[in-house]
Short mmCIF file of C-alpha atoms and ligand atoms in Angstrom, two decimals:
data_model
loop_
_atom_site.label_atom_id
_atom_site.label_comp_id
_atom_site.label_asym_id
_atom_site.label_seq_id
_atom_site.Cartn_x
_atom_site.Cartn_y
_atom_site.Cartn_z
CA UNK X 531 1.56 -13.66 17.46
CA UNK X 532 -0.39 -12.22 14.52
CA UNK X 533 -3.88 -10.79 14.84
CA UNK X 534 -6.78 -12.39 13.00
CA UNK X 535 -6.89 -9.40 10.66
CA UNK X 536 -3.24 -9.83 9.71
CA UNK X 537 -3.81 -13.53 9.01
CA UNK X 538 -6.93 -12.71 6.99
CA UNK X 539 -5.13 -10.18 4.79
CA UNK X 540 -2.12 -12.46 4.45
CA UNK X 541 -4.08 -15.55 3.40
CA UNK X 542 -6.68 -13.62 1.39
CA UNK X 543 -4.98 -10.43 0.20
CA UNK X 544 -7.19 -7.79 -1.46
CA UNK X 545 -6.35 -5.95 -4.67
CA UNK X 546 -3.38 -8.05 -5.75
CA UNK X 547 -2.01 -7.45 -9.23
CA UNK X 548 -1.11 -4.67 -11.61
CA UNK X 549 -3.06 -1.87 -13.27
CA UNK X 550 -2.01 -1.75 -16.92
CA UNK X 551 -2.95 1.92 -17.36
CA UNK X 552 -1.88 3.05 -13.90
CA UNK X 553 -1.00 6.74 -13.72
CA UNK X 554 1.01 6.45 -10.53
CA UNK X 555 3.42 3.67 -9.57
CA UNK X 556 5.52 3.51 -6.43
CA UNK X 557 8.12 0.96 -5.46
CA UNK X 558 10.05 0.65 -2.25
CA UNK X 559 12.42 -1.96 -0.93
CA UNK X 560 13.28 -2.85 2.60
CA UNK X 561 17.04 -2.76 3.04
CA UNK X 562 16.84 -5.01 6.11
CA UNK X 563 15.28 -8.01 4.43
CA UNK X 564 15.38 -7.27 0.69
CA UNK X 565 11.59 -7.39 0.33
CA UNK X 566 9.98 -5.22 -2.35
CA UNK X 567 6.54 -3.69 -2.67
CA UNK X 568 5.02 -1.99 -5.70
CA UNK X 569 1.75 -0.06 -5.68
CA UNK X 570 -0.24 0.92 -8.78
CA UNK X 571 -2.74 3.76 -8.72
CA UNK X 572 -5.42 4.83 -11.10
CA UNK X 573 -6.23 8.41 -10.19
CA UNK X 574 -9.04 10.49 -11.67
CA UNK X 575 -9.84 14.03 -10.53
CA UNK X 576 -7.46 13.57 -7.58
CA UNK X 577 -9.45 10.56 -6.36
CA UNK X 578 -7.99 7.06 -6.18
CA UNK X 579 -10.33 5.08 -8.39
CA UNK X 580 -8.32 1.88 -8.32
CA UNK X 581 -5.30 0.54 -6.52
CA UNK X 582 -3.41 -2.72 -6.76
CA UNK X 583 -0.19 -4.08 -5.33
CA UNK X 584 2.53 -6.61 -5.89
CA UNK X 585 4.67 -7.51 -2.93
CA UNK X 586 7.59 -9.84 -2.87
CA UNK X 587 7.91 -10.14 0.85
CA UNK X 588 6.94 -11.62 4.16
CA UNK X 589 3.44 -12.23 5.43
CA UNK X 590 3.33 -8.97 7.36
CA UNK X 591 4.37 -7.05 4.25
CA UNK X 592 1.63 -8.71 2.22
CA UNK X 593 -0.98 -8.04 4.92
CA UNK X 594 0.00 -4.37 5.20
CA UNK X 595 -0.01 -3.96 1.41
CA UNK X 596 -3.47 -5.45 1.24
CA UNK X 597 -4.70 -3.23 4.08
CA UNK X 598 -3.26 -0.06 2.58
CA UNK X 599 -5.11 -0.70 -0.69
CA UNK X 600 -8.36 -1.02 1.24
CA UNK X 601 -7.65 2.15 3.21
CA UNK X 602 -7.01 4.33 0.16
CA UNK X 603 -9.59 3.06 -2.30
CA UNK X 604 -11.90 5.97 -3.18
CA UNK X 605 -9.91 8.47 -1.12
CA UNK X 606 -8.59 11.81 -2.33
CA UNK X 607 -4.83 12.12 -2.76
CA UNK X 608 -4.62 14.43 0.26
CA UNK X 609 -6.45 11.90 2.43
CA UNK X 610 -4.24 9.10 1.14
CA UNK X 611 -1.09 11.07 1.89
CA UNK X 612 -2.15 11.27 5.53
CA UNK X 613 -2.12 7.50 5.93
CA UNK X 614 0.95 6.59 7.94
CA UNK X 615 2.73 3.32 8.47
CA UNK X 616 1.41 3.39 12.00
CA UNK X 617 -2.17 3.78 10.76
CA UNK X 618 -1.80 0.73 8.52
CA UNK X 619 -0.45 -1.36 11.38
CA UNK X 620 -3.26 -0.15 13.65
CA UNK X 621 -5.89 -1.00 11.05
CA UNK X 622 -4.58 -4.56 11.19
CA UNK X 623 -4.93 -4.64 14.96
CA UNK X 624 -1.20 -4.21 15.43
CA UNK X 625 1.91 -6.10 14.39
CA UNK X 626 4.49 -7.83 16.55
CA UNK X 627 7.30 -5.36 17.37
CA UNK X 628 9.81 -7.34 15.32
CA UNK X 629 7.53 -6.97 12.31
CA UNK X 630 6.78 -3.25 12.57
CA UNK X 631 9.46 -2.47 9.99
CA UNK X 632 7.49 -4.51 7.46
CA UNK X 633 4.60 -2.05 7.71
CA UNK X 634 6.91 0.76 6.58
CA UNK X 635 6.78 -0.56 3.05
CA UNK X 636 3.05 -0.10 2.62
CA UNK X 637 2.57 3.59 3.32
CA UNK X 638 5.96 4.43 1.77
CA UNK X 639 5.06 2.68 -1.51
CA UNK X 640 1.70 4.44 -1.49
CA UNK X 641 3.33 7.83 -0.98
CA UNK X 642 5.84 7.08 -3.76
CA UNK X 643 2.99 6.20 -6.13
CA UNK X 644 1.20 9.46 -5.32
CA UNK X 645 4.45 11.38 -5.85
CA UNK X 646 4.87 9.65 -9.20
CA UNK X 647 1.34 10.63 -10.21
CA UNK X 648 1.90 14.26 -9.21
CA UNK X 649 5.23 14.40 -11.06
CA UNK X 650 3.70 12.92 -14.21
CA UNK X 651 0.95 15.50 -14.03
CA UNK X 652 3.60 18.18 -13.75
CA UNK X 653 1.97 19.64 -10.67
FE1 FES A 1080 10.74 -8.07 4.86
FE2 FES A 1080 8.78 -8.14 6.51
S1 FES A 1080 10.58 -9.29 6.64
S2 FES A 1080 9.05 -6.81 4.87
#
């Protein structure tokens, strides 16, 4: 039911943890299941130099969190803002329809973290 990529990112998630001096943090919760995802960004010159995540959620949520960190590492903020929930799911080779809502957390948390960074910068 899950692709190999999903299983890989679930069993061996990349970039797990916190960034103590993060300058952008985004948190979103999924009202359906109560799962929560937090993304930490370290941005320099509008480029994402480091990204980490903490997800209290299902396997699909952990896999999408892990994938989104890989997708945005080294990207500009504008490029990162273009990453959609759909793009994250596609990068994982797809998710079962019943699990598509789980992928919403990843891009949403990323976008929240970018918004937080921009607000802190006063831009
Ligand atoms: Fe909650 Fe997947 S069941 S995010």
